[in-house]
Amino acid sequence: MTSALLHNSDLTIDMESVQFRGSVEPGRALKVKVIYQNRTGGDIRMTLPDRTRVLFPDNDTILLQVTRKYARKALDDILTRCGLRRVAATHSDFRTQRASPGFGMELVLLGRAQGGEPVPNQRRTRADEIWAN
């Protein structure tokens, strides 16, 4: 998680300052934010790759990653809105004593849905143009 900070600043990384903040998006997903927080008690000056010096204030944070673990139904709704369908899928449950059944990882092969156009009022993207050809 800290690789981007190591490669793009001269910030000294303290692994105790890496925090994981989880939340629930009801009926949709589990959301996890990984942040780096300045917990030194003072402001830090750091240098970026272009030699710009910036201030990293005490208790301020840098967002390192955001990830979501979607519920299957929510993912199906997202795919439908994008004009996609499942061609094939395989699911692997995480097997631990604490894991609940059905919680795991899914690999999905997608194809264009019949009619294949995204829901109206969505901005057309380069991906839409590729699908059209």
CSV table of N, CA and C in Angstrom, one decimal:
chain,number,residue,atom,x,y,z
A,1,MET,N,0.8,-1.2,0.0
A,1,MET,CA,0.0,0.0,0.0
A,1,MET,C,0.9,1.3,0.0
A,2,THR,N,2.0,1.2,0.6
A,2,THR,CA,2.8,2.4,0.7
A,2,THR,C,3.8,2.6,-0.5
A,3,SER,N,3.8,1.7,-1.5
A,3,SER,CA,4.7,1.8,-2.6
A,3,SER,C,4.6,3.1,-3.3
A,4,ALA,N,3.4,3.6,-3.5
A,4,ALA,CA,3.3,4.9,-4.2
A,4,ALA,C,4.0,6.1,-3.5
A,5,LEU,N,3.9,6.0,-2.1
A,5,LEU,CA,4.5,7.1,-1.3
A,5,LEU,C,6.0,6.9,-1.4
A,6,LEU,N,6.5,5.7,-1.3
A,6,LEU,CA,8.0,5.4,-1.4
A,6,LEU,C,8.6,5.9,-2.7
A,7,HIS,N,7.8,5.7,-3.8
A,7,HIS,CA,8.4,6.0,-5.1
A,7,HIS,C,8.1,7.4,-5.6
A,8,ASN,N,7.2,8.1,-4.9
A,8,ASN,CA,6.8,9.4,-5.4
A,8,ASN,C,7.0,10.5,-4.4
A,9,SER,N,7.7,10.2,-3.3
A,9,SER,CA,8.0,11.3,-2.3
A,9,SER,C,9.2,10.8,-1.5
A,10,ASP,N,9.7,11.7,-0.7
A,10,ASP,CA,10.8,11.4,0.2
A,10,ASP,C,10.3,11.1,1.6
A,11,LEU,N,9.0,10.9,1.7
A,11,LEU,CA,8.4,10.6,3.0
A,11,LEU,C,9.0,9.4,3.6
A,12,THR,N,9.4,9.4,4.9
A,12,THR,CA,9.8,8.2,5.6
A,12,THR,C,8.5,7.5,6.1
A,13,ILE,N,8.4,6.3,5.7
A,13,ILE,CA,7.1,5.5,6.0
A,13,ILE,C,7.2,4.9,7.4
A,14,ASP,N,6.1,5.1,8.1
A,14,ASP,CA,6.0,4.5,9.4
A,14,ASP,C,4.7,3.6,9.3
A,15,MET,N,4.9,2.3,9.3
A,15,MET,CA,3.8,1.4,9.1
A,15,MET,C,2.7,1.5,10.1
A,16,GLU,N,3.0,2.0,11.3
A,16,GLU,CA,2.0,2.3,12.3
A,16,GLU,C,1.0,3.4,11.9
A,17,SER,N,1.4,4.2,10.9
A,17,SER,CA,0.6,5.3,10.4
A,17,SER,C,-0.3,4.9,9.2
A,18,VAL,N,-0.2,3.6,8.8
A,18,VAL,CA,-1.1,3.1,7.8
A,18,VAL,C,-2.4,2.6,8.5
A,19,GLN,N,-3.5,3.1,8.0
A,19,GLN,CA,-4.8,2.7,8.6
A,19,GLN,C,-5.8,2.2,7.6
A,20,PHE,N,-6.6,1.3,8.1
A,20,PHE,CA,-7.6,0.7,7.2
A,20,PHE,C,-9.0,1.1,7.8
A,21,ARG,N,-9.8,1.8,7.0
A,21,ARG,CA,-11.1,2.2,7.5
A,21,ARG,C,-12.2,1.6,6.7
A,22,GLY,N,-12.9,0.7,7.3
A,22,GLY,CA,-14.0,0.0,6.6
A,22,GLY,C,-15.4,0.6,6.9
A,23,SER,N,-16.2,0.5,5.9
A,23,SER,CA,-17.6,0.9,6.0
A,23,SER,C,-18.5,0.0,5.2
A,24,VAL,N,-19.8,0.1,5.4
A,24,VAL,CA,-20.8,-0.7,4.7
A,24,VAL,C,-21.6,0.2,3.8
A,25,GLU,N,-21.7,-0.2,2.6
A,25,GLU,CA,-22.7,0.4,1.7
A,25,GLU,C,-23.9,-0.5,1.6
A,26,PRO,N,-24.9,-0.3,2.4
A,26,PRO,CA,-26.0,-1.2,2.5
A,26,PRO,C,-26.5,-1.8,1.2
A,27,GLY,N,-26.6,-3.1,1.2
A,27,GLY,CA,-27.1,-3.8,0.0
A,27,GLY,C,-26.2,-3.7,-1.2
A,28,ARG,N,-25.0,-3.1,-1.1
A,28,ARG,CA,-24.2,-3.0,-2.2
A,28,ARG,C,-22.8,-3.6,-2.0
A,29,ALA,N,-22.0,-3.1,-1.0
A,29,ALA,CA,-20.6,-3.5,-0.9
A,29,ALA,C,-20.1,-3.2,0.5
A,30,LEU,N,-18.9,-3.8,0.8
A,30,LEU,CA,-18.1,-3.4,1.9
A,30,LEU,C,-17.0,-2.6,1.2
A,31,LYS,N,-16.7,-1.4,1.9
A,31,LYS,CA,-15.8,-0.5,1.3
A,31,LYS,C,-14.6,-0.3,2.3
A,32,VAL,N,-13.4,-0.4,1.8
A,32,VAL,CA,-12.2,-0.3,2.6
A,32,VAL,C,-11.3,0.8,2.0
A,33,LYS,N,-11.0,1.8,2.9
A,33,LYS,CA,-10.1,2.8,2.5
A,33,LYS,C,-8.8,2.6,3.3
A,34,VAL,N,-7.7,2.7,2.5
A,34,VAL,CA,-6.4,2.5,3.2
A,34,VAL,C,-5.8,3.9,3.1
A,35,ILE,N,-5.4,4.5,4.3
A,35,ILE,CA,-4.9,5.8,4.4
A,35,ILE,C,-3.5,5.8,5.1
A,36,TYR,N,-2.8,6.9,4.8
A,36,TYR,CA,-1.5,7.1,5.6
A,36,TYR,C,-1.8,8.4,6.3
A,37,GLN,N,-1.6,8.4,7.6
A,37,GLN,CA,-1.9,9.6,8.5
A,37,GLN,C,-0.6,10.1,9.1
A,38,ASN,N,-0.4,11.4,9.0
A,38,ASN,CA,0.7,12.0,9.7
A,38,ASN,C,0.4,12.0,11.2
A,39,ARG,N,1.1,11.1,11.9
A,39,ARG,CA,0.9,11.0,13.4
A,39,ARG,C,2.1,11.4,14.2
A,40,THR,N,2.9,12.3,13.6
A,40,THR,CA,4.2,12.6,14.2
A,40,THR,C,4.1,13.7,15.3
A,41,GLY,N,2.9,14.4,15.3
A,41,GLY,CA,2.8,15.5,16.2
A,41,GLY,C,3.2,16.8,15.6
A,42,GLY,N,3.7,16.8,14.4
A,42,GLY,CA,4.1,18.1,13.8
A,42,GLY,C,3.9,18.0,12.3
A,43,ASP,N,4.0,19.1,11.6
A,43,ASP,CA,3.9,19.1,10.1
A,43,ASP,C,5.2,18.5,9.5
A,44,ILE,N,5.1,17.9,8.3
A,44,ILE,CA,6.2,17.3,7.6
A,44,ILE,C,6.3,18.0,6.3
A,45,ARG,N,7.5,18.4,5.9
A,45,ARG,CA,7.7,18.9,4.5
A,45,ARG,C,8.3,17.7,3.7
A,46,MET,N,7.6,17.4,2.6
A,46,MET,CA,8.1,16.3,1.7
A,46,MET,C,8.3,16.8,0.3
A,47,THR,N,9.1,16.1,-0.4
A,47,THR,CA,9.5,16.4,-1.8
A,47,THR,C,8.8,15.4,-2.7
A,48,LEU,N,8.2,15.9,-3.8
A,48,LEU,CA,7.6,15.1,-4.8
A,48,LEU,C,8.6,14.9,-6.0
A,49,PRO,N,8.3,14.0,-6.9
A,49,PRO,CA,9.2,13.7,-8.0
A,49,PRO,C,9.7,14.9,-8.8
A,50,ASP,N,8.8,15.9,-9.0
A,50,ASP,CA,9.2,17.1,-9.7
A,50,ASP,C,10.0,18.1,-8.9
A,51,ARG,N,10.4,17.7,-7.7
A,51,ARG,CA,11.1,18.5,-6.7
A,51,ARG,C,10.3,19.6,-6.0
A,52,THR,N,8.9,19.5,-6.2
A,52,THR,CA,8.1,20.4,-5.5
A,52,THR,C,8.1,20.0,-4.0
A,53,ARG,N,8.2,21.0,-3.1
A,53,ARG,CA,8.1,20.7,-1.7
A,53,ARG,C,6.7,21.0,-1.2
A,54,VAL,N,6.1,20.1,-0.5
A,54,VAL,CA,4.7,20.3,0.0
A,54,VAL,C,4.7,20.0,1.4
A,55,LEU,N,3.6,20.5,2.1
A,55,LEU,CA,3.4,20.4,3.5
A,55,LEU,C,2.5,19.2,3.7
A,56,PHE,N,2.8,18.3,4.6
A,56,PHE,CA,1.9,17.3,5.1
A,56,PHE,C,1.6,17.6,6.5
A,57,PRO,N,0.5,18.3,6.7
A,57,PRO,CA,0.1,18.7,8.1
A,57,PRO,C,-0.1,17.6,9.1
A,58,ASP,N,0.2,17.9,10.3
A,58,ASP,CA,-0.1,16.9,11.4
A,58,ASP,C,-1.5,16.5,11.4
A,59,ASN,N,-1.7,15.2,11.5
A,59,ASN,CA,-3.1,14.5,11.5
A,59,ASN,C,-3.7,14.5,10.1
A,60,ASP,N,-3.1,15.1,9.1
A,60,ASP,CA,-3.7,15.0,7.8
A,60,ASP,C,-3.5,13.6,7.2
A,61,THR,N,-4.2,13.2,6.2
A,61,THR,CA,-4.1,11.9,5.6
A,61,THR,C,-3.8,11.9,4.1
A,62,ILE,N,-3.3,10.8,3.6
A,62,ILE,CA,-3.1,10.6,2.2
A,62,ILE,C,-3.8,9.3,1.9
A,63,LEU,N,-4.8,9.4,0.9
A,63,LEU,CA,-5.5,8.2,0.5
A,63,LEU,C,-4.6,7.3,-0.3
A,64,LEU,N,-4.4,6.1,0.1
A,64,LEU,CA,-3.6,5.2,-0.6
A,64,LEU,C,-4.4,4.2,-1.6
A,65,GLN,N,-5.5,3.8,-1.1
A,65,GLN,CA,-6.3,2.9,-1.9
A,65,GLN,C,-7.8,2.9,-1.4
A,66,VAL,N,-8.7,2.6,-2.3
A,66,VAL,CA,-10.1,2.4,-2.0
A,66,VAL,C,-10.5,1.1,-2.7
A,67,THR,N,-11.1,0.2,-2.0
A,67,THR,CA,-11.5,-1.0,-2.6
A,67,THR,C,-12.9,-1.4,-2.1
A,68,ARG,N,-13.7,-2.0,-2.9
A,68,ARG,CA,-15.0,-2.5,-2.6
A,68,ARG,C,-15.1,-3.9,-2.8
A,69,LYS,N,-15.8,-4.6,-1.9
A,69,LYS,CA,-16.2,-6.0,-2.1
A,69,LYS,C,-17.7,-6.1,-2.3
A,70,TYR,N,-18.1,-6.2,-3.5
A,70,TYR,CA,-19.5,-6.1,-3.9
A,70,TYR,C,-20.3,-7.3,-3.6
A,71,ALA,N,-21.6,-7.1,-3.2
A,71,ALA,CA,-22.6,-8.2,-3.1
A,71,ALA,C,-22.9,-8.6,-4.5
A,72,ARG,N,-23.2,-9.9,-4.7
A,72,ARG,CA,-23.4,-10.4,-6.1
A,72,ARG,C,-24.5,-9.7,-6.8
A,73,LYS,N,-25.6,-9.4,-6.1
A,73,LYS,CA,-26.8,-8.8,-6.7
A,73,LYS,C,-26.4,-7.3,-7.1
A,74,ALA,N,-25.6,-6.7,-6.3
A,74,ALA,CA,-25.2,-5.3,-6.6
A,74,ALA,C,-24.3,-5.3,-7.8
A,75,LEU,N,-23.4,-6.3,-7.9
A,75,LEU,CA,-22.5,-6.4,-9.1
A,75,LEU,C,-23.3,-6.6,-10.4
A,76,ASP,N,-24.3,-7.5,-10.3
A,76,ASP,CA,-25.2,-7.8,-11.4
A,76,ASP,C,-25.9,-6.5,-11.9
A,77,ASP,N,-26.4,-5.7,-10.9
A,77,ASP,CA,-27.1,-4.5,-11.3
A,77,ASP,C,-26.1,-3.5,-12.0
A,78,ILE,N,-24.9,-3.4,-11.5
A,78,ILE,CA,-23.9,-2.5,-12.1
A,78,ILE,C,-23.6,-3.0,-13.6
A,79,LEU,N,-23.4,-4.3,-13.8
A,79,LEU,CA,-23.1,-4.9,-15.1
A,79,LEU,C,-24.3,-4.6,-16.0
A,80,THR,N,-25.5,-4.8,-15.6
A,80,THR,CA,-26.7,-4.5,-16.4
A,80,THR,C,-26.7,-3.1,-16.8
A,81,ARG,N,-26.5,-2.1,-15.9
A,81,ARG,CA,-26.5,-0.7,-16.3
A,81,ARG,C,-25.4,-0.4,-17.3
A,82,CYS,N,-24.4,-1.2,-17.3
A,82,CYS,CA,-23.2,-0.9,-18.3
A,82,CYS,C,-23.5,-1.6,-19.6
A,83,GLY,N,-24.6,-2.3,-19.8
A,83,GLY,CA,-24.9,-3.0,-21.0
A,83,GLY,C,-24.1,-4.3,-21.1
A,84,LEU,N,-23.7,-4.9,-20.0
A,84,LEU,CA,-23.0,-6.2,-20.0
A,84,LEU,C,-23.8,-7.3,-19.4
A,85,ARG,N,-23.3,-8.5,-19.7
A,85,ARG,CA,-23.9,-9.7,-19.1
A,85,ARG,C,-22.8,-10.7,-18.8
A,86,ARG,N,-23.2,-11.6,-17.9
A,86,ARG,CA,-22.2,-12.7,-17.5
A,86,ARG,C,-22.3,-13.8,-18.6
A,87,VAL,N,-21.1,-14.1,-19.1
A,87,VAL,CA,-21.0,-15.2,-20.1
A,87,VAL,C,-20.7,-16.5,-19.3
A,88,ALA,N,-19.8,-16.4,-18.3
A,88,ALA,CA,-19.4,-17.5,-17.5
A,88,ALA,C,-18.8,-16.9,-16.2
A,89,ALA,N,-18.9,-17.7,-15.1
A,89,ALA,CA,-18.3,-17.3,-13.8
A,89,ALA,C,-17.9,-18.5,-13.0
A,90,THR,N,-17.0,-18.2,-12.2
A,90,THR,CA,-16.6,-19.2,-11.2
A,90,THR,C,-16.4,-18.5,-9.8
A,91,HIS,N,-16.8,-19.2,-8.8
A,91,HIS,CA,-16.8,-18.6,-7.4
A,91,HIS,C,-16.0,-19.5,-6.5
A,92,SER,N,-15.1,-18.9,-5.7
A,92,SER,CA,-14.3,-19.6,-4.7
A,92,SER,C,-14.6,-19.0,-3.4
A,93,ASP,N,-15.2,-19.8,-2.4
A,93,ASP,CA,-15.4,-19.3,-1.1
A,93,ASP,C,-14.1,-19.2,-0.3
A,94,PHE,N,-14.0,-18.2,0.5
A,94,PHE,CA,-12.9,-18.1,1.4
A,94,PHE,C,-13.2,-19.1,2.6
A,95,ARG,N,-12.3,-20.0,2.8
A,95,ARG,CA,-12.5,-21.1,3.8
A,95,ARG,C,-11.7,-20.8,5.1
A,96,THR,N,-12.4,-20.1,6.0
A,96,THR,CA,-11.8,-19.9,7.3
A,96,THR,C,-12.8,-20.2,8.4
A,97,GLN,N,-12.4,-20.3,9.6
A,97,GLN,CA,-13.4,-20.6,10.6
A,97,GLN,C,-14.4,-19.4,10.8
A,98,ARG,N,-13.9,-18.2,10.6
A,98,ARG,CA,-14.8,-17.1,10.8
A,98,ARG,C,-15.6,-16.6,9.5
A,99,ALA,N,-15.2,-17.1,8.4
A,99,ALA,CA,-15.8,-16.6,7.1
A,99,ALA,C,-17.2,-17.2,7.0
A,100,SER,N,-18.1,-16.3,6.5
A,100,SER,CA,-19.5,-16.8,6.3
A,100,SER,C,-19.6,-17.4,5.0
A,101,PRO,N,-20.5,-18.4,4.8
A,101,PRO,CA,-20.7,-19.1,3.5
A,101,PRO,C,-21.0,-18.1,2.4
A,102,GLY,N,-20.4,-18.3,1.2
A,102,GLY,CA,-20.7,-17.4,0.1
A,102,GLY,C,-19.7,-16.2,0.0
A,103,PHE,N,-19.0,-16.0,1.1
A,103,PHE,CA,-18.0,-14.8,1.0
A,103,PHE,C,-16.8,-15.4,0.4
A,104,GLY,N,-16.4,-14.7,-0.7
A,104,GLY,CA,-15.2,-15.2,-1.4
A,104,GLY,C,-14.9,-14.4,-2.6
A,105,MET,N,-14.4,-15.0,-3.6
A,105,MET,CA,-13.9,-14.3,-4.8
A,105,MET,C,-14.6,-14.9,-6.1
A,106,GLU,N,-14.9,-14.0,-7.0
A,106,GLU,CA,-15.6,-14.5,-8.2
A,106,GLU,C,-14.8,-14.0,-9.4
A,107,LEU,N,-14.6,-14.9,-10.4
A,107,LEU,CA,-14.0,-14.5,-11.6
A,107,LEU,C,-15.1,-14.6,-12.7
A,108,VAL,N,-15.3,-13.5,-13.4
A,108,VAL,CA,-16.5,-13.4,-14.3
A,108,VAL,C,-16.0,-13.0,-15.7
A,109,LEU,N,-16.5,-13.8,-16.7
A,109,LEU,CA,-16.2,-13.5,-18.1
A,109,LEU,C,-17.5,-12.7,-18.6
A,110,LEU,N,-17.3,-11.5,-19.1
A,110,LEU,CA,-18.4,-10.6,-19.5
A,110,LEU,C,-18.5,-10.6,-21.0
A,111,GLY,N,-19.7,-10.3,-21.4
A,111,GLY,CA,-20.0,-10.1,-22.8
A,111,GLY,C,-21.1,-9.0,-22.9
A,112,ARG,N,-21.3,-8.5,-24.1
A,112,ARG,CA,-22.3,-7.5,-24.4
A,112,ARG,C,-23.6,-8.0,-24.2
A,113,ALA,N,-24.5,-7.3,-23.5
A,113,ALA,CA,-25.9,-7.8,-23.2
A,113,ALA,C,-26.6,-7.7,-24.5
A,114,GLN,N,-27.7,-8.4,-24.6
A,114,GLN,CA,-28.5,-8.3,-25.8
A,114,GLN,C,-29.1,-6.9,-25.8
A,115,GLY,N,-29.1,-6.3,-26.9
A,115,GLY,CA,-29.4,-4.9,-27.0
A,115,GLY,C,-28.2,-4.0,-26.7
A,116,GLY,N,-27.3,-4.6,-25.9
A,116,GLY,CA,-26.0,-4.1,-25.6
A,116,GLY,C,-25.7,-2.7,-25.4
A,117,GLU,N,-26.7,-1.8,-25.2
A,117,GLU,CA,-26.4,-0.4,-25.0
A,117,GLU,C,-26.5,-0.1,-23.5
A,118,PRO,N,-25.6,0.7,-23.0
A,118,PRO,CA,-25.8,1.1,-21.6
A,118,PRO,C,-27.1,1.8,-21.4
A,119,VAL,N,-27.5,1.9,-20.1
A,119,VAL,CA,-28.7,2.6,-19.8
A,119,VAL,C,-28.7,4.0,-20.3
A,120,PRO,N,-29.8,4.6,-20.8
A,120,PRO,CA,-29.7,5.9,-21.3
A,120,PRO,C,-29.3,6.9,-20.3
A,121,ASN,N,-28.8,8.1,-20.7
A,121,ASN,CA,-28.4,9.2,-19.9
A,121,ASN,C,-27.0,8.9,-19.3
A,122,GLN,N,-26.3,7.9,-19.7
A,122,GLN,CA,-24.9,7.7,-19.3
A,122,GLN,C,-24.0,8.2,-20.4
A,123,ARG,N,-22.9,8.8,-19.9
A,123,ARG,CA,-21.9,9.3,-20.9
A,123,ARG,C,-21.3,8.2,-21.7
A,124,ARG,N,-21.1,8.4,-23.0
A,124,ARG,CA,-20.5,7.4,-23.8
A,124,ARG,C,-19.0,7.5,-23.6
A,125,THR,N,-18.3,6.3,-23.5
A,125,THR,CA,-16.9,6.3,-23.2
A,125,THR,C,-16.2,5.6,-24.4
A,126,ARG,N,-14.9,5.6,-24.3
A,126,ARG,CA,-14.1,4.9,-25.3
A,126,ARG,C,-14.5,3.4,-25.4
A,127,ALA,N,-14.8,2.8,-24.2
A,127,ALA,CA,-15.2,1.4,-24.2
A,127,ALA,C,-16.5,1.2,-25.0
A,128,ASP,N,-17.4,2.2,-24.9
A,128,ASP,CA,-18.6,2.1,-25.8
A,128,ASP,C,-18.3,2.0,-27.2
A,129,GLU,N,-17.3,2.9,-27.7
A,129,GLU,CA,-16.9,2.9,-29.1
A,129,GLU,C,-16.3,1.6,-29.5
A,130,ILE,N,-15.5,1.0,-28.6
A,130,ILE,CA,-14.8,-0.3,-28.9
A,130,ILE,C,-15.9,-1.4,-29.1
A,131,TRP,N,-16.9,-1.4,-28.2
A,131,TRP,CA,-17.9,-2.4,-28.2
A,131,TRP,C,-18.7,-2.3,-29.5
A,132,ALA,N,-18.9,-1.0,-30.0
A,132,ALA,CA,-19.7,-0.8,-31.2
A,132,ALA,C,-19.0,-1.3,-32.5
A,133,ASN,N,-17.7,-1.5,-32.5
A,133,ASN,CA,-17.0,-2.0,-33.7
A,133,ASN,C,-16.9,-3.4,-33.7
